[in-house]
PDB file of C-alpha atoms and ligand atoms in Angstrom:
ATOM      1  CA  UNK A   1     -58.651 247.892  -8.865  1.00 66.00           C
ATOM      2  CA  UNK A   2     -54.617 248.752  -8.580  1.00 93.00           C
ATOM      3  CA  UNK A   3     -52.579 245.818  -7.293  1.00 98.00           C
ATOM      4  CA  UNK A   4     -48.967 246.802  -6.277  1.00 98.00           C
ATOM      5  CA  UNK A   5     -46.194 244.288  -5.527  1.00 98.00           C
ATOM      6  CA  UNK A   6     -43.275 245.083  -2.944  1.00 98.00           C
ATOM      7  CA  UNK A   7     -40.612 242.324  -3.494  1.00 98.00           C
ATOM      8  CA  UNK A   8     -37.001 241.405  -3.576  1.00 98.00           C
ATOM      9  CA  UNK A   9     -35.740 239.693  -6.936  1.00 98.00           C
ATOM     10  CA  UNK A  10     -32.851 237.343  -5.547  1.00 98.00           C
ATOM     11  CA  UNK A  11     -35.640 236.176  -3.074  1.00 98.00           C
ATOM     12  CA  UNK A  12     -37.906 232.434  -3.726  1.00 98.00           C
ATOM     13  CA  UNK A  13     -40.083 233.795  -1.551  1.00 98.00           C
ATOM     14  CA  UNK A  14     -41.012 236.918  -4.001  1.00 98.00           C
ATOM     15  CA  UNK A  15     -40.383 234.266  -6.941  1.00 98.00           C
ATOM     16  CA  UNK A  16     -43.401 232.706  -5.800  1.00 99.00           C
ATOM     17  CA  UNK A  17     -46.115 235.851  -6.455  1.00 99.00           C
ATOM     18  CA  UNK A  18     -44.324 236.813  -9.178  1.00 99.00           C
ATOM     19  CA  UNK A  19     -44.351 234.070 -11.061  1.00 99.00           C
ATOM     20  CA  UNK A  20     -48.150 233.689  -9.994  1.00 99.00           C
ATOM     21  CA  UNK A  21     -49.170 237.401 -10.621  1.00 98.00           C
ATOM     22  CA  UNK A  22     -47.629 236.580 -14.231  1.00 98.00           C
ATOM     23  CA  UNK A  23     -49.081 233.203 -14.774  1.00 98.00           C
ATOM     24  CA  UNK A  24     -53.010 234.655 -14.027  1.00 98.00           C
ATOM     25  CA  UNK A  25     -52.668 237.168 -16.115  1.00 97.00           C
ATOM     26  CA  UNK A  26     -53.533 240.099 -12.896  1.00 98.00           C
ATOM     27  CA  UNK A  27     -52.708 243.168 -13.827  1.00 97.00           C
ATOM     28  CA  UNK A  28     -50.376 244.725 -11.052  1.00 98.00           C
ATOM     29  CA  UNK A  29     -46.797 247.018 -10.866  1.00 98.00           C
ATOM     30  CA  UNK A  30     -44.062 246.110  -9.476  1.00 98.00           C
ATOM     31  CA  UNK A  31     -41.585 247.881  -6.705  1.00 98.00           C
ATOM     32  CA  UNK A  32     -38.108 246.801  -5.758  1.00 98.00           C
ATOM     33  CA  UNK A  33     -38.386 246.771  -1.800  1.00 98.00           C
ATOM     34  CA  UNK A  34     -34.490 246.300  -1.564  1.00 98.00           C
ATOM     35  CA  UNK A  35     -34.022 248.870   1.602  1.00 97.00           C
ATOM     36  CA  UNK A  36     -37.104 249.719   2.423  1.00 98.00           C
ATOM     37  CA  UNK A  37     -38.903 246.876   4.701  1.00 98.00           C
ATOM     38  CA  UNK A  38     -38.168 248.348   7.547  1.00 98.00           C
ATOM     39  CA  UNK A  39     -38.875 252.028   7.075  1.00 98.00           C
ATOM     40  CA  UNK A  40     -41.765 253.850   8.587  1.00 98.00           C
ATOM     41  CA  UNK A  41     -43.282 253.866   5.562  1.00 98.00           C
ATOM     42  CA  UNK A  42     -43.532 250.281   4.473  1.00 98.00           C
ATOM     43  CA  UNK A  43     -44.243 249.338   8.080  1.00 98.00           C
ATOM     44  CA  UNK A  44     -46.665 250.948   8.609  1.00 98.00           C
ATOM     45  CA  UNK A  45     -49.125 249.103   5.866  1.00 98.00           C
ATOM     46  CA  UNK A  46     -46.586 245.696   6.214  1.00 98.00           C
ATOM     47  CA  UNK A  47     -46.009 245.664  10.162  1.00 98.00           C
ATOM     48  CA  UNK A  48     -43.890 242.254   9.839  1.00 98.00           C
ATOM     49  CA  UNK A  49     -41.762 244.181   7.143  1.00 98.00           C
ATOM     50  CA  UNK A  50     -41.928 240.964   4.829  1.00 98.00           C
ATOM     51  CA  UNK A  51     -41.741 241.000   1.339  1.00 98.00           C
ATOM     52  CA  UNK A  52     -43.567 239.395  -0.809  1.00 98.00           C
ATOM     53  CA  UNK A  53     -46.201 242.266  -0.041  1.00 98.00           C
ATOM     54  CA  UNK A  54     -49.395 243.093  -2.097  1.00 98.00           C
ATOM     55  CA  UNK A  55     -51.129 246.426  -1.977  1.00 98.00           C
ATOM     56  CA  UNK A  56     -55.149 246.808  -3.047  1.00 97.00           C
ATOM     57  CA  UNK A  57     -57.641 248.905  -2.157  1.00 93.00           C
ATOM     58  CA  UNK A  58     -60.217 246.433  -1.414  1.00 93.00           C
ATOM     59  CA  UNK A  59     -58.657 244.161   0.836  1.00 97.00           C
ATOM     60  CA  UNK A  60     -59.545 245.180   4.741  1.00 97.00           C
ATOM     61  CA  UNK A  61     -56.499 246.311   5.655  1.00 98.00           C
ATOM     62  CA  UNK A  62     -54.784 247.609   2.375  1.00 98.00           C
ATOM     63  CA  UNK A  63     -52.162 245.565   2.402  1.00 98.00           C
ATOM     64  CA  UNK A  64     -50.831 242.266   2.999  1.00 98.00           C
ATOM     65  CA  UNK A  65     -47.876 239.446   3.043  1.00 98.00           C
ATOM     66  CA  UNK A  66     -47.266 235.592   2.816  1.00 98.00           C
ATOM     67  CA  UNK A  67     -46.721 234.254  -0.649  1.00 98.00           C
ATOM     68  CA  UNK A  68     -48.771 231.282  -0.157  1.00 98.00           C
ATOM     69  CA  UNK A  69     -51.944 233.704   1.670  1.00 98.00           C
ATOM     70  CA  UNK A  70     -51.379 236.909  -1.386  1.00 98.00           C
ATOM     71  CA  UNK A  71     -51.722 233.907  -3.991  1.00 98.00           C
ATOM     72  CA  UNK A  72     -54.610 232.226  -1.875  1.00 98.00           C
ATOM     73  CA  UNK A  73     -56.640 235.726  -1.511  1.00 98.00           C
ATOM     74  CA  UNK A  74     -56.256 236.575  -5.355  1.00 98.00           C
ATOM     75  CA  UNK A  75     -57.256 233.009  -6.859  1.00 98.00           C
ATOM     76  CA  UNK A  76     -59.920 233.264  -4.321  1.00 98.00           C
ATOM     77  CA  UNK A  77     -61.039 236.980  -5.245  1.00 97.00           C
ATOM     78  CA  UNK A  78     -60.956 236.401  -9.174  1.00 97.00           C
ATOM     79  CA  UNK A  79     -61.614 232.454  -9.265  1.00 98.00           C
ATOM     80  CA  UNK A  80     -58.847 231.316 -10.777  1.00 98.00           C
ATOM     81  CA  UNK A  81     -59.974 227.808 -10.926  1.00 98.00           C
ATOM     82  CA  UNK A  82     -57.232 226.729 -12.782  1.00 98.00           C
ATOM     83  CA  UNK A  83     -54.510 228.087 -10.542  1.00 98.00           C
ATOM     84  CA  UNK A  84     -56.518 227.013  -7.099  1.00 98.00           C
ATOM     85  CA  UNK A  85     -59.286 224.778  -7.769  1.00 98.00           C
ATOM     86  CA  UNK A  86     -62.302 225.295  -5.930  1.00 98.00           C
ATOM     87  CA  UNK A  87     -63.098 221.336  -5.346  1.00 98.00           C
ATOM     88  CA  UNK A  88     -62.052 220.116  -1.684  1.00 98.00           C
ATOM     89  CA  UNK A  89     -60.147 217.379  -2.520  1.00 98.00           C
ATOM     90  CA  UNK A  90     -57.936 219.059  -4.724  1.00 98.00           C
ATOM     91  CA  UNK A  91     -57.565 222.272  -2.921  1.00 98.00           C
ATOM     92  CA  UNK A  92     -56.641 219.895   0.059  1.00 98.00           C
ATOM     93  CA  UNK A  93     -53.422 218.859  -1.473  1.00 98.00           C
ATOM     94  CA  UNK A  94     -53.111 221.945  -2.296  1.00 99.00           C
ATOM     95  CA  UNK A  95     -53.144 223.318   0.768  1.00 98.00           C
ATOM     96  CA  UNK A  96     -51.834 221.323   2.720  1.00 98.00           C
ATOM     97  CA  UNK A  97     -48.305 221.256   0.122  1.00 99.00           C
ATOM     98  CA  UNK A  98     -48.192 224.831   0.708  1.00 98.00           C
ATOM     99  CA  UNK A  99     -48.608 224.462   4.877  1.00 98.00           C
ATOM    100  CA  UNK A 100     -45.752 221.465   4.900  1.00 98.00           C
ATOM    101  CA  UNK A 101     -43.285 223.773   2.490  1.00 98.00           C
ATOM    102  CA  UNK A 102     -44.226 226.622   4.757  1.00 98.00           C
ATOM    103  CA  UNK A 103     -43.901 224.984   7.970  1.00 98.00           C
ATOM    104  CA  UNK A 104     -42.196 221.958   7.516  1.00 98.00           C
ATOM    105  CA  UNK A 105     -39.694 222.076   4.690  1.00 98.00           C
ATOM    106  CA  UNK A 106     -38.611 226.108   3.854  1.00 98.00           C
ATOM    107  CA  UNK A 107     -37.187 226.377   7.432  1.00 97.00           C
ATOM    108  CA  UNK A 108     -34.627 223.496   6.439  1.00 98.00           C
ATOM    109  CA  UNK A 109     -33.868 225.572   3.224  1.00 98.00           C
ATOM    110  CA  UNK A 110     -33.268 228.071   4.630  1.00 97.00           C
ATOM    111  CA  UNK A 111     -31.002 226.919   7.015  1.00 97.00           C
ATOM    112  CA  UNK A 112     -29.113 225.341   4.565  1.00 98.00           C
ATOM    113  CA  UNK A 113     -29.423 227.475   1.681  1.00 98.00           C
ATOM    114  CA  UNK A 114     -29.154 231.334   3.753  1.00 97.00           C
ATOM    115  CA  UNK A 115     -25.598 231.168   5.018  1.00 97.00           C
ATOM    116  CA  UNK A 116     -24.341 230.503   1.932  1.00 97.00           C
ATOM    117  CA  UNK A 117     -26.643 232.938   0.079  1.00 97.00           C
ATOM    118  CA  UNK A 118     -25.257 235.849   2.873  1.00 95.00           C
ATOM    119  CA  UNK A 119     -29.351 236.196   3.978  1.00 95.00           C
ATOM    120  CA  UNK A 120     -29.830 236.772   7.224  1.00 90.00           C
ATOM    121  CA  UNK A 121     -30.794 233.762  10.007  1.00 90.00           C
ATOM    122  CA  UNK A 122     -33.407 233.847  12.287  1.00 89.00           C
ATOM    123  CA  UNK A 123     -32.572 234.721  15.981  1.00 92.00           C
ATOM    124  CA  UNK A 124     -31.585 231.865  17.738  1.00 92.00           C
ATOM    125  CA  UNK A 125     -30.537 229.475  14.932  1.00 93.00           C
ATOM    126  CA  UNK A 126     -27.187 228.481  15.159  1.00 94.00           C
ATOM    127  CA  UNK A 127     -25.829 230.284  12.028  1.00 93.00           C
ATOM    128  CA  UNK A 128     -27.039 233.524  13.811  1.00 92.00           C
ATOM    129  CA  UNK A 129     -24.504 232.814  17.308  1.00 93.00           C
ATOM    130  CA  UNK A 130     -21.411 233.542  18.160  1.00 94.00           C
ATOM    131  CA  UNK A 131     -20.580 229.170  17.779  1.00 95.00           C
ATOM    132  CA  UNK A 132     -17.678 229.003  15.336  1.00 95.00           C
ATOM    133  CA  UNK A 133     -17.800 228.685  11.664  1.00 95.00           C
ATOM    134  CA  UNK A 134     -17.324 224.761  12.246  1.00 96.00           C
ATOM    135  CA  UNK A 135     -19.914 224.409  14.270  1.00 96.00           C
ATOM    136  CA  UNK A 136     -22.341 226.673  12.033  1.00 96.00           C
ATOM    137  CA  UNK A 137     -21.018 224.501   9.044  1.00 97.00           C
ATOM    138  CA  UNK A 138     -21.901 221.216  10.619  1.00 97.00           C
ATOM    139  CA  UNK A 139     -25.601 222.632  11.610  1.00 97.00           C
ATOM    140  CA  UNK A 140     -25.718 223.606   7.756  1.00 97.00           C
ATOM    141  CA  UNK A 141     -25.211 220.178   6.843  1.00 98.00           C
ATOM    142  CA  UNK A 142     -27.034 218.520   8.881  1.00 98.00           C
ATOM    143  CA  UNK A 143     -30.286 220.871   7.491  1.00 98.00           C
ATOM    144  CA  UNK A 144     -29.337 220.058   4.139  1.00 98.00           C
ATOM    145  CA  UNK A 145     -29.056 216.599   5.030  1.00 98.00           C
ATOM    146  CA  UNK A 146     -32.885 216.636   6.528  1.00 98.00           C
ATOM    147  CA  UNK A 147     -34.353 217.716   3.040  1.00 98.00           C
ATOM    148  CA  UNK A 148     -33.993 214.161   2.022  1.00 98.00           C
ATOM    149  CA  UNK A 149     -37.187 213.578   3.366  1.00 98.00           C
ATOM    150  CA  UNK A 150     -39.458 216.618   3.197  1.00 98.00           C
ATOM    151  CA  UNK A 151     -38.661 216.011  -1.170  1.00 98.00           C
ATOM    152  CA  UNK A 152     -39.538 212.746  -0.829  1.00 98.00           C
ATOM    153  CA  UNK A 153     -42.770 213.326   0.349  1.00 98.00           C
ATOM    154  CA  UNK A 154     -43.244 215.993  -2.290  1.00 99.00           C
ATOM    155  CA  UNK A 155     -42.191 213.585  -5.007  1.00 98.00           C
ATOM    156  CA  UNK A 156     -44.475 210.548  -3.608  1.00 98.00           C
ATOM    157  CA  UNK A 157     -47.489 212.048  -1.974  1.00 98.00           C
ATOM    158  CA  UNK A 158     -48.212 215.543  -3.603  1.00 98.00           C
ATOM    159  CA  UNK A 159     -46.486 215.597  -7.221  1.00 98.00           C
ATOM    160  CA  UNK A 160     -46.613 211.851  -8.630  1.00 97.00           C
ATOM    161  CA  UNK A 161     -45.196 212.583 -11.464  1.00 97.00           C
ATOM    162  CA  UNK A 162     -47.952 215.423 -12.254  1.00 98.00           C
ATOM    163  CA  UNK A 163     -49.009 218.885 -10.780  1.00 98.00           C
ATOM    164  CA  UNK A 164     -49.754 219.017  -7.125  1.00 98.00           C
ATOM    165  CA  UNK A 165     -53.588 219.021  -6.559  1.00 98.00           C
ATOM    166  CA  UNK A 166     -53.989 216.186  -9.605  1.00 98.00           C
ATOM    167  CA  UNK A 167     -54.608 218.963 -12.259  1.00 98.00           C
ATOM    168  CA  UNK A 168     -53.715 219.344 -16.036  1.00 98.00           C
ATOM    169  CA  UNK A 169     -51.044 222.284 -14.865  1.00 98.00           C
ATOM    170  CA  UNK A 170     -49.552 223.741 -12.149  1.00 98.00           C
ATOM    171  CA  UNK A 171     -51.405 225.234  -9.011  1.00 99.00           C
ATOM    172  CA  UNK A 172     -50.255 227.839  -6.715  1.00 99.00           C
ATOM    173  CA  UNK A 173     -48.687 224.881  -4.817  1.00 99.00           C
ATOM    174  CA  UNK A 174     -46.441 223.949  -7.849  1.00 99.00           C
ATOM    175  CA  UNK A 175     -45.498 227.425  -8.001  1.00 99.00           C
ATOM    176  CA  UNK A 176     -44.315 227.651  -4.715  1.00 99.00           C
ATOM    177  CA  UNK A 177     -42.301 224.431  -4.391  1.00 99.00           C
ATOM    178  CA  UNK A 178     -40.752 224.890  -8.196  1.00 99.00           C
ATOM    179  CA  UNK A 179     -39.704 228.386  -6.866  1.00 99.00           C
ATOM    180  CA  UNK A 180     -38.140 227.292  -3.525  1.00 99.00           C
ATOM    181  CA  UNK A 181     -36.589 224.696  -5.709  1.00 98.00           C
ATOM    182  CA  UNK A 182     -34.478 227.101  -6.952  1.00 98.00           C
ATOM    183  CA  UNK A 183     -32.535 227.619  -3.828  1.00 98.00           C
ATOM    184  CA  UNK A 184     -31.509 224.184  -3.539  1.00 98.00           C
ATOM    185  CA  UNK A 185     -29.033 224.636  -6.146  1.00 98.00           C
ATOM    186  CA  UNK A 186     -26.769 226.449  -3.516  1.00 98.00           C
ATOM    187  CA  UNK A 187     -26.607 222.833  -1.617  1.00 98.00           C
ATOM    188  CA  UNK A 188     -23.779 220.430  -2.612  1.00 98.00           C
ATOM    189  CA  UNK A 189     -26.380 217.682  -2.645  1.00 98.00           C
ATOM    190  CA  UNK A 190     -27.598 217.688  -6.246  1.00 97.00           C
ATOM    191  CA  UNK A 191     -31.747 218.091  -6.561  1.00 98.00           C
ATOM    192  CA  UNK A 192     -32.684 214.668  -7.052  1.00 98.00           C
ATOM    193  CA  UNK A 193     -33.347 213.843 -10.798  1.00 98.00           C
ATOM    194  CA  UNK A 194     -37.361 213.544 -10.529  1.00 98.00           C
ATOM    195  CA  UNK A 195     -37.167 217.344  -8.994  1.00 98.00           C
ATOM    196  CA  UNK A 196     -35.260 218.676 -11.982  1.00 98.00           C
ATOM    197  CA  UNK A 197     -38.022 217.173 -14.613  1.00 98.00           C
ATOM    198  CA  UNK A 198     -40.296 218.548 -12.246  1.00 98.00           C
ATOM    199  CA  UNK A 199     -39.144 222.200 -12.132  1.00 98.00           C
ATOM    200  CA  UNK A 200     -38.911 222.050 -15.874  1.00 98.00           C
ATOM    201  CA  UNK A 201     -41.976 221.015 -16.318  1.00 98.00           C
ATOM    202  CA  UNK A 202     -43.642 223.665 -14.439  1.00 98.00           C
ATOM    203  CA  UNK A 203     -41.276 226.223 -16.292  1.00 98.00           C
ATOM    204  CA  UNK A 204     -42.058 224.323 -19.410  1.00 98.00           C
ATOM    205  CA  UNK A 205     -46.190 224.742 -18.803  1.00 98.00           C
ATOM    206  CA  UNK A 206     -46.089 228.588 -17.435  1.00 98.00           C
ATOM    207  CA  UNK A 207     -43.458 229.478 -19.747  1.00 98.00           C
ATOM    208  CA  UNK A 208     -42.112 233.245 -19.496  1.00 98.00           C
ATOM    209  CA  UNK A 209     -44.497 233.961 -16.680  1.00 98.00           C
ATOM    210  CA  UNK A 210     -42.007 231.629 -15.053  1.00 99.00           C
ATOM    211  CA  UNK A 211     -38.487 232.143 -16.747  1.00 98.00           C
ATOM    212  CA  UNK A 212     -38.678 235.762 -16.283  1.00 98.00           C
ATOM    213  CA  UNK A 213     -38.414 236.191 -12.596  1.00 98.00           C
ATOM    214  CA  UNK A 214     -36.582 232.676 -12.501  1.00 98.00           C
ATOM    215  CA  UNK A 215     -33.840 234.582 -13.823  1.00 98.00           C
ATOM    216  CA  UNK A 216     -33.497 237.335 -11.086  1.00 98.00           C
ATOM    217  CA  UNK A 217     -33.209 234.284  -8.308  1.00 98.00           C
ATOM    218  CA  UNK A 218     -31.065 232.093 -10.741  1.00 98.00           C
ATOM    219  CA  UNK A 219     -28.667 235.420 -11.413  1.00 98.00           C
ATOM    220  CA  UNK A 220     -28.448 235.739  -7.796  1.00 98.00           C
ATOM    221  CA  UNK A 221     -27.257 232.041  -7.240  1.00 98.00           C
ATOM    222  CA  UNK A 222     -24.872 231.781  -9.890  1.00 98.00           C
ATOM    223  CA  UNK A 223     -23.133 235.082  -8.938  1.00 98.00           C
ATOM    224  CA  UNK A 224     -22.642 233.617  -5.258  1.00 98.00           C
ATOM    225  CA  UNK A 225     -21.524 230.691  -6.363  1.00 96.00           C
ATOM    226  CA  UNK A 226     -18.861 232.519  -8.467  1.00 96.00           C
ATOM    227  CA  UNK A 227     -17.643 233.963  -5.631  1.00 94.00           C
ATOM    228  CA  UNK A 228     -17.217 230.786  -3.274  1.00 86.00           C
TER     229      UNK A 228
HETATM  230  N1  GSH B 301     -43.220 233.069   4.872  1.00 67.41           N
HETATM  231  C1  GSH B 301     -42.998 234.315   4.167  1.00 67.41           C
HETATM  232  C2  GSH B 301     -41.526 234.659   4.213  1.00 67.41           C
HETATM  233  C3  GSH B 301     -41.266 236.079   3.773  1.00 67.41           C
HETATM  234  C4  GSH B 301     -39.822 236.509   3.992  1.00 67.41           C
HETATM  235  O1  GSH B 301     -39.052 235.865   4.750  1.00 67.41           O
HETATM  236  N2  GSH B 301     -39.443 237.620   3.332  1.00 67.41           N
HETATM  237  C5  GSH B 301     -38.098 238.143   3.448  1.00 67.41           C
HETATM  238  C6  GSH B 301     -37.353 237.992   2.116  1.00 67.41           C
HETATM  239  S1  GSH B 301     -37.197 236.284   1.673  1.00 67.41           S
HETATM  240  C7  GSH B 301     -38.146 239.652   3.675  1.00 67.41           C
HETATM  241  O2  GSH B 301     -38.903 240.348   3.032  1.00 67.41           O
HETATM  242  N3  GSH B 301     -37.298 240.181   4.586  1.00 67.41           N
HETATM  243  C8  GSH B 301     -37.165 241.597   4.770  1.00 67.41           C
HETATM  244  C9  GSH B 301     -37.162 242.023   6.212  1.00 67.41           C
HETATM  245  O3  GSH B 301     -37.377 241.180   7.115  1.00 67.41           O
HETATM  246  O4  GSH B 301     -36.963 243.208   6.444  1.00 67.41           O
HETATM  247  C10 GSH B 301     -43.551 234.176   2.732  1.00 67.41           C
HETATM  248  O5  GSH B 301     -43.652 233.055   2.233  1.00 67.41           O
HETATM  249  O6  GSH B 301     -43.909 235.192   2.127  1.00 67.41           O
END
């Protein structure tokens, strides 16, 4: 079975199934998708032109996207118990980390995090009108302002000082909230101290499968930053 991944390095988004496709040991290539979501080609196996993007022959359509739903279908397909553990308790924290950093908490990074990263907004959010740069600035803030509570819920209810889902290591929902982690460093609030010891200590257990792509996203940052 051939496993392809489309992706864009500065991106937490792609972060997040790269560091997983490392960290269980798939075997899979990888393709720069920098300029090519939207072309005929891509579109038409990744309608919603979004990146990450997984291509294998066996799935029922050939193709597919969401980072949390690509890492979901592969744990699933070649039981990586350790990475997404089968019993319901634990794959209900699991879950329902990645559903709340989906739904609840990425939109706020992004917010924050994408006018300052140059990324594009979403249609309709303020950084995407025609409302002045003070305006914009002042709906920035007030995003990055609302993560407060979204991280403390992560650091109370889901991580405790562990992994999310109570295991010995991380799970695919420690992999996606170390990853979008990574973004917050563009904030001028700092990440809060237990967030940093938590990062680490998912880098720390999946090692290069984890450094290696870090350093694409953390490249990224530091070059914007440089230019501020
Ligand atoms: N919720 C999605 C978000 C995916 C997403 O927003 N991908 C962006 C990069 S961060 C993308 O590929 N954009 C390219 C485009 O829209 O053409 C996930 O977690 O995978």
């Amino acid at each position: 079975m051939s496993l392809h991944l489309h992706m864009l390095p500065p991106s937490v988004n792609n972060l997040t199934v790269r560091v997983f496709l490392r960290a269980s040991g798939l075997d899979h290539t990888e393709e720069n998708a920098w300029g090519k979501t939207r072309s005929d080609e891509f579109m038409g196996k990744v309608p919603a032109h979004l990146t990450p993007a997984i291509e294998t022959a066996d799935h029922p359509r050939g193709a597919m996207w969401e980072s949390c739903a690509i890492m979901m279908y592969l744990a699933n397909k070649h039981g990586l118990e350790g990475l997404y553990p089968s019993d319901p308790g634990r794959r209900a924290l699991i879950d329902s980390a990645n559903f709340y950093l989906t739904g609840t908490f990425y939109p706020l990074v992004s917010r924050s995090t994408y006018p300052r990263l140059g990324f594009p907004c979403y249609p309709g959010e303020v950084a995407n009108s025609d409302l002045g740069d003070d305006v914009k600035e002042a709906a920035r803030k007030e995003s990055e302002a609302a993560l407060a509570e979204p991280l403390s819920v992560f650091e109370n209810y889901f991580v405790n000082d562990g992994f999310i889902g109570d295991g010995d290591g991380p799970s695919i929902a420690d992999i996606r909230l170390a990853a979008t982690l990574e973004f917050l460093a563009m904030n001028d609030t700092a990440l809060p101290e237990w967030a940093q010891s938590y990062v680490a200590r998912v880098e720390e257990a999946l090692g290069n499968a984890y450094s290696e792509p870090a350093a694409d996203v953390r490249g990224f940052v530091a070059h914007v930053k440089s230019q501020a």
